[in-house]
């Protein structure tokens, strides 16, 4: 038996999405016959092939497994370890034979390395163990031996599977099979139950008849573990479902002691991931529990951000920008933006929009350290406050700076009380209304506004939280033409930053997300479709877009689910915005 464990290095990431495109392994020169005594030196047949070993093609089998090893703050799996299990007969190769006919495994492992994606990515693993040195060198696969090969992968492989990158840094562990005497008569007959996997994933399917395999000393039954079915709602609360609230079951061929376990679960219709457990029990009382995660076509998770700011909130002497009187330009550092954790140049808001160049897509501002007032400050840095009692809403506060007695002081003041979560939307397939693909950016770094790009929906995107809400009537936006607003809003999303406190405790460690953009028309319509209405809750996502019009990269989009009591965005000349970011 040979087990190969491949662990990604610091700069290497294996993902389900990449592995689903193309992954697997093939075996070259696998020994498939043996003799009672000495191995090796088998003659070739008259076609030049050797009947004692075979080669396969690239494939996946139940013996190719992906084991989760890393998770993000939301509990999503971010990296995997790969395990391959093989069985073969013993064999010995001389020094020269090992080079030409040695047994090896060629693996295809799509990966991300240092931020770059490698799809066609091949490695060769020689798993016959080298013995002795010099001219006496030979390679050996011993009888009745367990081989454990451990590899730490730190670099991309070759693009051509005919010339794969040979992995040389392999740690070998070997152990002999143990001999056990079994009494197979009477009451001492061996009892056993084995299931090939502890966890399976169902992606937009209601039935899985091939992932699970069992072997047992007696027939088995399969049942849903009571109380094990649950999902996380739009507030990240765990919602447990009773067995009578779901249609989940497992089955095997009646009376069989080995074979596949069929799993059925209706595909979730609420855009959440469904989690549940199945219990396999044989007639001797032995049992195994399998965890199942089931994903619908569109599924949504959420996160709780800490604070927001803009990347351009620092003093610059170029670009035609201005500074409101309470910004101390004489002591400005001009190197990093002001954030909740870094005072910088004490800039937290755009006081006014001074000029918009539609042709060159540039905007000039007057910045300030103060909060909104008198129709100024259309976008302001915000921070999450305390959770409201008996509610899942949080206080959202402006943070700003005052200068008194030759000293700057950071302050907070109430903005609103609202759901402050952002929502991560993942999609698995295109439809007649949209096409999955990463929307293109134009030469200015804004979402391209052409007709083809308008139909694209990122397969994985995050909708900004209420920390990014703007006052679309302030700072000269009221009465501004839509072509100018489009530039202003695109520039806002490009500069917008949202910071996540990983442990939701308002302190480091934090993750900074600064790759926001305007959504495409299709992305806005997807959000409107799945969000519910003012009076109808959706399980996975809050009622985010309540205005009548929202700005896409190609112009204002009408929202059929708008709040009719909200007169603040009554025309397409007064469109609101929600930024999004691609999350891969």
Coordinates of C-alpha atoms in Angstrom, one line a residue:
X1 CA 0.0 0.0 0.0
X2 CA 1.3 3.5 -0.9
X3 CA -0.1 6.7 0.5
X4 CA 1.1 10.0 -0.9
X5 CA 0.3 13.2 1.0
X6 CA 0.9 16.5 -0.8
X7 CA 0.8 19.6 1.5
X8 CA 0.8 23.1 0.0
X9 CA 3.7 25.4 1.0
X10 CA 3.3 29.0 2.2
X11 CA 2.7 30.5 -1.3
X12 CA 0.6 27.6 -2.7
X13 CA -3.2 27.3 -2.6
X14 CA -5.4 24.4 -3.7
X15 CA -9.1 25.2 -4.2
X16 CA -12.1 23.2 -5.0
X17 CA -12.9 25.5 -7.9
X18 CA -9.5 25.0 -9.5
X19 CA -9.5 21.2 -8.8
X20 CA -12.9 20.9 -10.4
X21 CA -11.6 22.2 -13.7
X22 CA -8.9 19.6 -14.1
X23 CA -7.1 17.5 -11.5
X24 CA -6.1 13.9 -10.9
X25 CA -3.3 11.4 -11.3
X26 CA -1.9 8.7 -13.5
X27 CA 0.4 5.9 -12.7
X28 CA 3.4 4.9 -14.9
X29 CA 4.8 1.3 -14.7
X30 CA 2.7 0.1 -11.9
X31 CA 3.6 -3.5 -11.0
X32 CA 0.5 -5.7 -11.5
X33 CA 2.0 -9.2 -11.2
X34 CA 4.5 -10.8 -8.9
X35 CA 6.3 -14.1 -8.3
X36 CA 6.6 -16.3 -5.3
X37 CA 10.3 -15.5 -4.9
X38 CA 12.6 -12.9 -6.5
X39 CA 11.2 -9.9 -8.3
X40 CA 12.7 -7.9 -11.2
X41 CA 14.1 -8.7 -14.6
X42 CA 10.8 -9.5 -16.2
X43 CA 11.1 -10.0 -20.0
X44 CA 9.4 -7.7 -22.5
X45 CA 6.8 -9.3 -24.7
X46 CA 7.3 -9.3 -28.5
X47 CA 5.5 -6.0 -28.8
X48 CA 8.1 -4.3 -26.6
X49 CA 5.7 -3.9 -23.7
X50 CA 6.0 -5.5 -20.3
X51 CA 3.0 -7.6 -19.1
X52 CA 4.1 -7.2 -15.5
X53 CA 3.4 -3.4 -15.2
X54 CA 0.9 -1.0 -16.6
X55 CA 0.3 2.7 -17.0
X56 CA -3.0 4.5 -16.7
X57 CA -4.5 7.8 -17.9
X58 CA -5.2 11.0 -15.8
X59 CA -8.2 10.4 -13.7
X60 CA -9.8 10.8 -10.3
X61 CA -10.9 7.9 -8.2
X62 CA -12.2 7.5 -4.6
X63 CA -8.4 7.3 -3.7
X64 CA -7.8 10.9 -4.8
X65 CA -8.9 13.0 -1.8
X66 CA -8.9 16.7 -0.9
X67 CA -8.6 17.3 2.8
X68 CA -9.4 20.8 4.2
X69 CA -6.5 22.3 6.2
X70 CA -7.2 26.1 6.2
X71 CA -10.3 28.2 6.8
X72 CA -11.0 31.9 6.7
X73 CA -12.8 34.0 9.4
X74 CA -16.2 33.1 7.9
X75 CA -15.5 29.3 8.2
X76 CA -15.0 28.9 4.5
X77 CA -12.3 26.4 3.4
X78 CA -9.4 28.2 1.8
X79 CA -6.8 25.5 1.2
X80 CA -6.6 21.8 0.9
X81 CA -4.1 18.9 1.3
X82 CA -4.2 16.2 -1.4
X83 CA -4.0 12.5 -0.5
X84 CA -3.6 9.6 -3.1
X85 CA -3.8 5.9 -2.1
X86 CA -2.4 3.2 -4.3
X87 CA -1.9 -0.6 -4.2
X88 CA 0.7 -2.5 -6.1
X89 CA 2.8 -5.7 -6.1
X90 CA 6.4 -5.7 -5.0
X91 CA 9.3 -5.2 -7.4
X92 CA 13.0 -4.5 -7.6
X93 CA 14.7 -2.3 -10.1
X94 CA 18.4 -2.1 -10.8
X95 CA 20.0 1.4 -11.0
X96 CA 19.5 1.6 -14.8
X97 CA 16.0 0.1 -14.8
X98 CA 14.7 2.5 -12.2
X99 CA 15.4 5.5 -14.4
X100 CA 13.7 4.0 -17.5
X101 CA 11.0 1.7 -16.0
X102 CA 10.6 2.8 -12.4
X103 CA 7.1 3.2 -11.0
X104 CA 5.9 6.8 -10.7
X105 CA 2.8 8.9 -10.2
X106 CA 2.1 11.9 -12.4
X107 CA -0.3 14.3 -10.6
X108 CA -2.1 17.2 -12.2
X109 CA -2.7 19.8 -9.4
X110 CA -4.1 23.2 -10.5
X111 CA -3.0 25.8 -8.0
X112 CA -2.5 29.4 -7.1
X113 CA 1.1 30.3 -6.4
X114 CA 2.0 33.7 -5.1
X115 CA -1.3 35.1 -6.5
X116 CA -0.9 33.5 -10.0
X117 CA -3.2 30.7 -11.2
X118 CA -1.6 27.6 -12.8
X119 CA -4.1 25.3 -14.4
X120 CA -1.9 22.9 -16.4
X121 CA 0.5 21.9 -13.6
X122 CA 2.1 18.5 -13.6
X123 CA 4.5 16.7 -11.2
X124 CA 6.1 13.3 -11.2
X125 CA 6.6 11.4 -7.9
X126 CA 8.9 8.3 -7.9
X127 CA 7.6 6.2 -5.1
X128 CA 10.0 3.2 -5.3
X129 CA 12.4 3.7 -2.4
X130 CA 16.1 4.1 -3.3
X131 CA 18.4 1.6 -1.5
X132 CA 22.2 1.6 -1.1
X133 CA 24.6 4.0 -2.9
X134 CA 26.9 4.2 -6.0
X135 CA 27.0 1.3 -8.4
X136 CA 25.0 -0.9 -6.0
X137 CA 22.0 1.5 -6.0
X138 CA 18.7 -0.2 -6.7
X139 CA 15.0 0.8 -6.1
X140 CA 12.6 -1.4 -4.3
X141 CA 8.9 -1.8 -3.5
X142 CA 8.8 -4.4 -0.7
X143 CA 6.2 -7.1 -0.1
X144 CA 3.7 -6.6 2.8
X145 CA 4.9 -3.0 3.4
X146 CA 3.1 0.3 3.9
X147 CA 4.7 3.3 2.2
X148 CA 3.9 6.8 3.5
X149 CA 5.3 9.5 1.2
X150 CA 5.0 13.1 2.4
X151 CA 5.6 16.0 0.1
X152 CA 5.6 19.8 0.8
X153 CA 4.9 21.6 -2.5
X154 CA 6.5 25.0 -2.8
X155 CA 6.5 25.8 -6.5
X156 CA 4.5 25.3 -9.7
X157 CA 5.2 22.3 -11.9
X158 CA 5.5 21.7 -15.6
X159 CA 2.8 22.6 -18.2
X160 CA 3.3 19.4 -20.3
X161 CA 2.3 16.1 -18.7
X162 CA 4.8 14.3 -20.9
X163 CA 7.6 16.2 -19.2
X164 CA 6.4 16.6 -15.6
X165 CA 8.4 18.3 -12.9
X166 CA 10.0 15.6 -10.8
X167 CA 9.7 16.1 -7.1
X168 CA 12.9 15.1 -5.4
X169 CA 12.3 16.3 -1.8
X170 CA 10.2 13.4 -0.5
X171 CA 10.0 12.1 3.0
X172 CA 9.5 8.3 3.1
X173 CA 8.1 6.4 6.0
X174 CA 7.7 2.6 5.8
X175 CA 6.0 0.1 8.1
X176 CA 5.4 -3.7 7.8
X177 CA 1.9 -5.1 7.6
X178 CA 1.0 -6.7 10.9
X179 CA 0.0 -10.4 10.9
X180 CA -3.2 -11.0 12.8
X181 CA -4.7 -14.4 13.4
X182 CA -8.5 -14.3 13.0
X183 CA -10.9 -16.8 14.4
X184 CA -13.7 -16.8 11.8
X185 CA -15.9 -19.4 13.4
X186 CA -18.7 -19.0 15.9
X187 CA -19.1 -16.0 18.1
X188 CA -15.6 -14.6 17.4
X189 CA -16.3 -13.7 13.8
X190 CA -14.7 -10.4 13.0
X191 CA -17.0 -7.4 13.1
X192 CA -16.2 -4.3 11.0
X193 CA -17.6 -1.3 9.2
X194 CA -15.6 1.1 7.0
X195 CA -16.8 4.1 5.0
X196 CA -14.4 5.7 2.5
X197 CA -15.1 9.3 3.4
X198 CA -15.9 11.2 6.6
X199 CA -17.2 14.3 4.6
X200 CA -18.7 14.9 1.2
X201 CA -19.9 18.0 -0.7
X202 CA -23.0 18.2 -2.9
X203 CA -22.8 21.0 -5.4
X204 CA -26.3 22.0 -6.8
X205 CA -27.4 18.3 -6.9
X206 CA -30.1 16.6 -4.9
X207 CA -28.7 13.1 -5.3
X208 CA -25.2 11.7 -4.9
X209 CA -24.8 8.0 -5.7
X210 CA -21.1 7.7 -6.1
X211 CA -19.1 9.6 -3.5
X212 CA -19.7 7.3 -0.5
X213 CA -18.6 3.6 -0.4
X214 CA -18.9 1.2 2.5
X215 CA -17.7 -2.2 3.5
X216 CA -19.2 -4.0 6.4
X217 CA -19.4 -7.4 8.1
X218 CA -23.2 -7.2 7.9
X219 CA -25.9 -5.2 6.1
X220 CA -26.2 -1.5 7.1
X221 CA -28.9 1.1 7.6
X222 CA -28.5 4.8 6.9
X223 CA -30.3 7.6 8.8
X224 CA -30.2 11.4 9.2
X225 CA -28.8 12.2 12.6
X226 CA -31.6 13.9 14.5
X227 CA -31.0 17.7 14.8
X228 CA -27.9 17.7 12.6
X229 CA -29.4 19.7 9.7
X230 CA -28.8 23.4 9.9
X231 CA -27.8 26.6 8.0
X232 CA -26.6 30.0 8.9
X233 CA -29.0 32.9 8.3
X234 CA -28.3 36.5 7.2
X235 CA -27.1 37.4 10.7
X236 CA -24.8 34.4 10.8
X237 CA -27.1 32.7 13.3
X238 CA -27.2 28.9 13.2
X239 CA -30.7 27.8 12.4
X240 CA -31.3 24.1 13.3
X241 CA -33.9 22.2 11.2
X242 CA -36.0 19.3 12.6
X243 CA -35.9 16.0 10.7
X244 CA -39.5 16.7 9.6
X245 CA -38.5 20.0 8.0
X246 CA -36.1 18.5 5.5
X247 CA -36.2 15.7 2.9
X248 CA -32.9 14.0 3.6
X249 CA -32.2 10.3 3.5
X250 CA -29.5 7.7 2.6
X251 CA -29.8 4.2 1.3
X252 CA -27.8 1.1 0.1
X253 CA -28.7 -1.9 -1.9
X254 CA -30.9 -4.1 0.4
X255 CA -29.0 -6.8 2.2
X256 CA -25.6 -5.8 0.8
X257 CA -22.4 -5.7 2.9
X258 CA -20.5 -3.4 0.5
X259 CA -21.2 -0.9 -2.2
X260 CA -22.2 2.7 -2.7
X261 CA -24.3 4.8 -0.3
X262 CA -26.9 6.9 -2.1
X263 CA -27.6 10.3 -0.5
X264 CA -30.7 12.4 -1.2
X265 CA -31.3 15.9 0.0
X266 CA -33.6 18.5 -1.7
X267 CA -31.4 21.4 -3.0
X268 CA -31.7 24.4 -0.6
X269 CA -34.0 27.1 -2.0
X270 CA -33.0 29.8 0.4
X271 CA -29.5 30.5 -1.0
X272 CA -27.7 29.1 2.1
X273 CA -25.4 26.2 2.6
X274 CA -27.1 23.2 4.2
X275 CA -25.2 21.1 6.7
X276 CA -26.2 17.7 8.0
X277 CA -24.9 14.3 9.1
X278 CA -25.7 10.8 8.1
X279 CA -25.2 7.8 10.4
X280 CA -24.3 4.4 8.9
X281 CA -24.9 1.5 11.3
X282 CA -24.5 -2.3 10.7
X283 CA -26.3 -5.1 12.4
X284 CA -23.5 -5.6 15.0
X285 CA -24.0 -2.0 16.2
X286 CA -20.9 -0.5 14.6
X287 CA -21.5 2.9 13.2
X288 CA -19.8 5.7 11.1
X289 CA -21.0 9.3 10.8
X290 CA -20.6 11.3 7.6
X291 CA -20.7 15.1 7.4
X292 CA -22.4 16.6 4.3
X293 CA -22.3 20.1 3.0
X294 CA -24.9 20.9 0.3
X295 CA -24.6 24.0 -1.9
X296 CA -27.3 25.5 -4.1
X297 CA -26.7 27.2 -7.4
X298 CA -26.4 30.6 -5.7
X299 CA -25.3 30.6 -2.1
X300 CA -24.5 33.5 0.3
X301 CA -22.4 33.9 3.4
X302 CA -21.9 37.0 5.5
X303 CA -19.3 38.8 7.5
X304 CA -19.2 41.6 10.1
X305 CA -16.8 44.4 9.1
X306 CA -15.3 46.9 11.6
X307 CA -14.8 50.3 9.9
X308 CA -14.5 52.0 6.5
X309 CA -12.4 54.8 4.9
X310 CA -11.2 55.9 1.5
X311 CA -7.7 55.2 0.1
X312 CA -7.4 58.9 -1.0
X313 CA -7.9 60.3 2.5
X314 CA -4.4 61.8 2.8
X315 CA -2.9 65.2 1.9
X316 CA -1.4 65.6 -1.6
X317 CA 0.1 68.7 -3.2
X318 CA -0.8 67.6 -6.7
X319 CA -4.0 66.7 -8.6
X320 CA -6.0 69.9 -8.0
X321 CA -7.6 68.7 -4.7
X322 CA -8.4 71.1 -1.9
X323 CA -8.4 70.9 1.9
X324 CA -11.1 72.2 4.2
X325 CA -9.9 74.7 6.8
X326 CA -9.9 72.1 9.7
X327 CA -7.3 69.9 7.9
X328 CA -3.8 70.7 9.2
X329 CA -2.0 70.8 5.8
X330 CA 1.1 72.3 7.4
X331 CA 1.7 69.1 9.4
X332 CA 0.3 66.6 6.9
X333 CA 2.3 63.5 6.3
X334 CA 0.8 62.7 2.9
X335 CA 1.9 59.1 2.9
X336 CA -1.0 56.9 4.1
X337 CA -4.8 57.5 4.4
X338 CA -6.5 58.3 7.7
X339 CA -8.2 55.2 9.1
X340 CA -9.8 54.3 12.4
X341 CA -6.5 52.9 13.6
X342 CA -4.2 55.5 12.0
X343 CA -4.8 59.2 12.4
X344 CA -2.7 60.2 9.4
X345 CA -3.8 63.6 8.1
X346 CA -7.2 63.5 9.9
X347 CA -9.2 63.3 6.7
X348 CA -12.5 61.4 7.0
X349 CA -14.8 62.9 4.5
X350 CA -15.3 64.6 1.1
X351 CA -16.6 68.1 1.8
X352 CA -17.5 69.0 -1.8
X353 CA -17.1 67.7 -5.3
X354 CA -15.3 70.5 -7.2
X355 CA -14.9 69.2 -10.7
X356 CA -15.8 66.1 -12.7
X357 CA -14.0 65.3 -16.0
X358 CA -16.2 62.8 -17.8
X359 CA -13.8 62.3 -20.8
X360 CA -10.7 61.6 -18.6
X361 CA -12.7 60.1 -15.8
X362 CA -11.1 62.2 -13.0
X363 CA -12.7 63.9 -10.0
X364 CA -11.4 66.8 -7.9
X365 CA -12.5 67.1 -4.3
X366 CA -12.3 69.3 -1.2
X367 CA -11.5 67.0 1.8
X368 CA -12.3 67.5 5.4
X369 CA -11.9 66.0 8.9
X370 CA -15.5 66.8 9.9
X371 CA -18.8 64.9 9.7
X372 CA -21.7 65.7 7.2
X373 CA -23.6 68.9 7.6
X374 CA -25.2 71.6 5.5
X375 CA -25.4 69.3 2.4
X376 CA -21.6 68.5 2.6
X377 CA -19.8 65.3 3.3
X378 CA -21.5 62.9 0.8
X379 CA -19.2 60.0 1.9
X380 CA -17.8 59.7 5.4
X381 CA -15.6 57.1 7.2
X382 CA -17.7 55.0 9.6
X383 CA -17.1 52.4 12.3
X384 CA -19.2 49.7 13.8
X385 CA -20.6 50.5 17.3
X386 CA -22.3 48.2 19.8
X387 CA -24.9 45.7 19.1
X388 CA -28.5 46.8 19.8
X389 CA -30.2 44.9 22.5
X390 CA -32.8 42.4 21.4
X391 CA -31.8 43.0 17.8
X392 CA -29.1 41.9 15.3
X393 CA -28.5 45.5 14.2
X394 CA -25.5 47.6 15.3
X395 CA -25.0 51.2 15.9
X396 CA -23.1 52.7 12.9
X397 CA -21.0 55.8 13.8
X398 CA -19.1 58.5 12.0
X399 CA -15.6 58.9 13.2
X400 CA -14.0 62.4 12.8
X401 CA -11.4 64.7 14.2
X402 CA -11.4 68.1 16.0
X403 CA -8.5 70.4 16.6
X404 CA -8.5 72.3 20.0
X405 CA -5.7 73.6 22.2
X406 CA -3.2 72.6 19.5
X407 CA -4.2 69.0 19.7
X408 CA -6.2 66.6 17.4
X409 CA -8.9 64.5 19.0
X410 CA -10.8 61.6 17.4
X411 CA -14.5 61.6 18.0
X412 CA -17.5 59.4 17.2
X413 CA -21.1 60.4 16.6
X414 CA -24.2 58.4 15.7
X415 CA -25.1 57.8 12.0
X416 CA -27.8 55.1 12.1
X417 CA -28.7 51.7 13.6
X418 CA -28.7 49.0 11.0
X419 CA -27.5 45.6 9.9
X420 CA -23.9 46.2 9.2
X421 CA -23.0 42.9 7.6
X422 CA -21.6 42.5 4.1
X423 CA -22.7 39.6 1.9
X424 CA -20.6 37.2 -0.1
X425 CA -22.5 35.8 -3.2
X426 CA -21.2 32.7 -5.0
X427 CA -22.6 31.3 -8.2
X428 CA -22.0 28.1 -10.0
X429 CA -23.5 28.5 -13.5
X430 CA -24.6 31.0 -16.1
X431 CA -28.2 31.5 -17.2
X432 CA -30.1 33.1 -20.0
X433 CA -30.1 36.4 -18.0
X434 CA -26.4 36.6 -17.2
X435 CA -23.0 35.1 -17.9
X436 CA -20.5 34.1 -15.2
X437 CA -17.1 35.8 -15.6
X438 CA -15.0 38.3 -13.9
X439 CA -16.1 41.8 -15.1
X440 CA -13.5 43.7 -17.0
X441 CA -12.0 47.0 -15.8
X442 CA -11.3 49.9 -18.1
X443 CA -8.0 51.7 -18.5
X444 CA -8.9 53.9 -15.4
X445 CA -9.4 50.9 -13.1
X446 CA -13.2 51.3 -13.2
X447 CA -15.7 48.5 -14.1
X448 CA -16.1 48.7 -17.9
X449 CA -19.5 50.0 -18.9
X450 CA -19.9 48.3 -22.3
X451 CA -22.9 46.1 -23.2
X452 CA -21.0 42.8 -23.0
X453 CA -19.6 43.6 -19.6
X454 CA -23.0 44.6 -18.3
X455 CA -24.2 41.0 -18.7
X456 CA -21.3 39.6 -16.7
X457 CA -21.6 38.4 -13.1
X458 CA -18.6 37.6 -11.0
X459 CA -18.9 34.0 -9.8
X460 CA -17.8 35.2 -6.4
X461 CA -18.4 38.7 -5.2
X462 CA -19.0 40.6 -2.0
X463 CA -21.6 43.4 -1.5
X464 CA -20.3 46.3 0.6
X465 CA -21.9 46.9 4.0
X466 CA -23.8 49.9 5.3
X467 CA -20.3 51.3 6.4
X468 CA -20.1 52.3 2.7
X469 CA -23.5 54.1 2.5
X470 CA -23.4 57.5 0.9
X471 CA -25.6 60.6 1.0
X472 CA -26.4 60.9 -2.7
X473 CA -27.9 64.4 -2.4
X474 CA -24.9 66.0 -0.7
X475 CA -21.7 67.8 -1.9
X476 CA -23.1 68.8 -5.2
X477 CA -24.4 65.4 -6.3
X478 CA -28.0 66.7 -6.3
X479 CA -28.7 67.9 -9.8
X480 CA -25.5 66.5 -11.2
X481 CA -25.9 64.7 -14.6
X482 CA -25.8 60.9 -14.6
X483 CA -22.7 60.7 -16.8
X484 CA -20.8 62.8 -14.1
X485 CA -22.3 60.8 -11.3
X486 CA -21.1 57.6 -12.9
X487 CA -17.5 58.9 -12.8
X488 CA -17.9 60.0 -9.2
X489 CA -19.4 56.8 -8.0
X490 CA -16.9 54.7 -9.9
X491 CA -14.1 56.7 -8.3
X492 CA -15.7 56.2 -4.9
X493 CA -15.8 52.4 -5.2
X494 CA -12.2 52.3 -6.5
X495 CA -11.1 54.2 -3.4
X496 CA -13.4 52.6 -0.9
X497 CA -11.9 50.4 1.8
X498 CA -13.6 48.1 4.3
X499 CA -11.7 46.6 7.2
X500 CA -12.6 43.3 8.9
X501 CA -11.7 42.6 12.5
X502 CA -11.1 38.8 12.2
X503 CA -12.4 37.9 15.6
X504 CA -15.2 40.6 15.7
X505 CA -13.5 42.2 18.7
X506 CA -12.6 45.6 17.3
X507 CA -8.9 45.0 17.4
X508 CA -6.1 43.3 15.4
X509 CA -5.8 41.0 13.5
X510 CA -7.6 42.7 10.7
X511 CA -8.1 42.1 6.9
X512 CA -8.1 45.1 4.6
X513 CA -10.3 44.9 1.6
X514 CA -9.6 47.6 -1.0
X515 CA -10.5 46.1 -4.4
X516 CA -14.1 47.5 -4.7
X517 CA -15.8 48.5 -7.9
X518 CA -19.2 49.5 -9.3
X519 CA -21.4 46.4 -10.0
X520 CA -22.4 45.5 -13.5
X521 CA -26.1 45.7 -14.4
X522 CA -26.5 41.9 -14.1
X523 CA -24.9 41.9 -10.7
X524 CA -27.3 44.5 -9.4
X525 CA -30.2 42.6 -10.8
X526 CA -29.0 39.4 -9.1
X527 CA -28.8 41.2 -5.7
X528 CA -32.3 42.7 -6.3
X529 CA -33.6 39.2 -7.1
X530 CA -32.3 37.4 -4.1
X531 CA -32.7 40.0 -1.4
X532 CA -36.4 39.8 -0.6
X533 CA -38.5 42.9 0.0
X534 CA -39.2 45.4 2.8
X535 CA -41.9 43.1 4.3
X536 CA -40.6 39.7 3.2
X537 CA -37.4 38.4 4.8
X538 CA -34.9 36.3 2.9
X539 CA -32.9 33.8 4.9
X540 CA -29.5 34.4 3.4
X541 CA -29.4 38.1 2.7
X542 CA -30.9 41.3 4.1
X543 CA -33.0 43.8 2.2
X544 CA -30.0 45.8 1.0
X545 CA -31.2 47.8 -1.9
X546 CA -34.3 49.8 -0.9
X547 CA -33.9 52.7 -3.3
X548 CA -35.7 53.0 -6.6
X549 CA -32.5 53.3 -8.8
X550 CA -29.0 52.1 -8.3
X551 CA -25.9 53.0 -10.3
X552 CA -24.3 50.2 -12.3
X553 CA -21.1 50.6 -14.4
X554 CA -23.4 51.2 -17.4
X555 CA -25.9 53.6 -15.8
X556 CA -28.9 53.7 -13.4
X557 CA -30.9 50.4 -12.9
X558 CA -34.5 50.4 -11.7
X559 CA -35.2 48.3 -8.6
X560 CA -38.5 46.6 -8.7
X561 CA -38.3 45.8 -5.0
X562 CA -37.8 49.4 -3.9
X563 CA -39.3 50.7 -0.7
X564 CA -42.3 52.8 -1.9
X565 CA -42.1 54.8 1.3
X566 CA -38.6 55.9 0.5
X567 CA -38.8 59.1 -1.5
X568 CA -35.1 59.8 -1.4
X569 CA -34.2 58.0 -4.6
X570 CA -37.4 58.6 -6.6
X571 CA -35.8 59.2 -10.1
X572 CA -32.9 57.8 -12.1
X573 CA -31.2 61.2 -11.7
X574 CA -30.9 60.4 -8.0
X575 CA -29.5 56.8 -8.1
X576 CA -27.9 55.3 -5.0
X577 CA -24.8 53.0 -5.0
X578 CA -23.5 49.8 -3.5
X579 CA -19.9 48.8 -4.3
X580 CA -18.9 45.2 -4.8
X581 CA -15.6 43.4 -4.9
X582 CA -14.4 40.2 -6.6
X583 CA -13.5 37.5 -4.0
X584 CA -11.4 34.7 -5.3

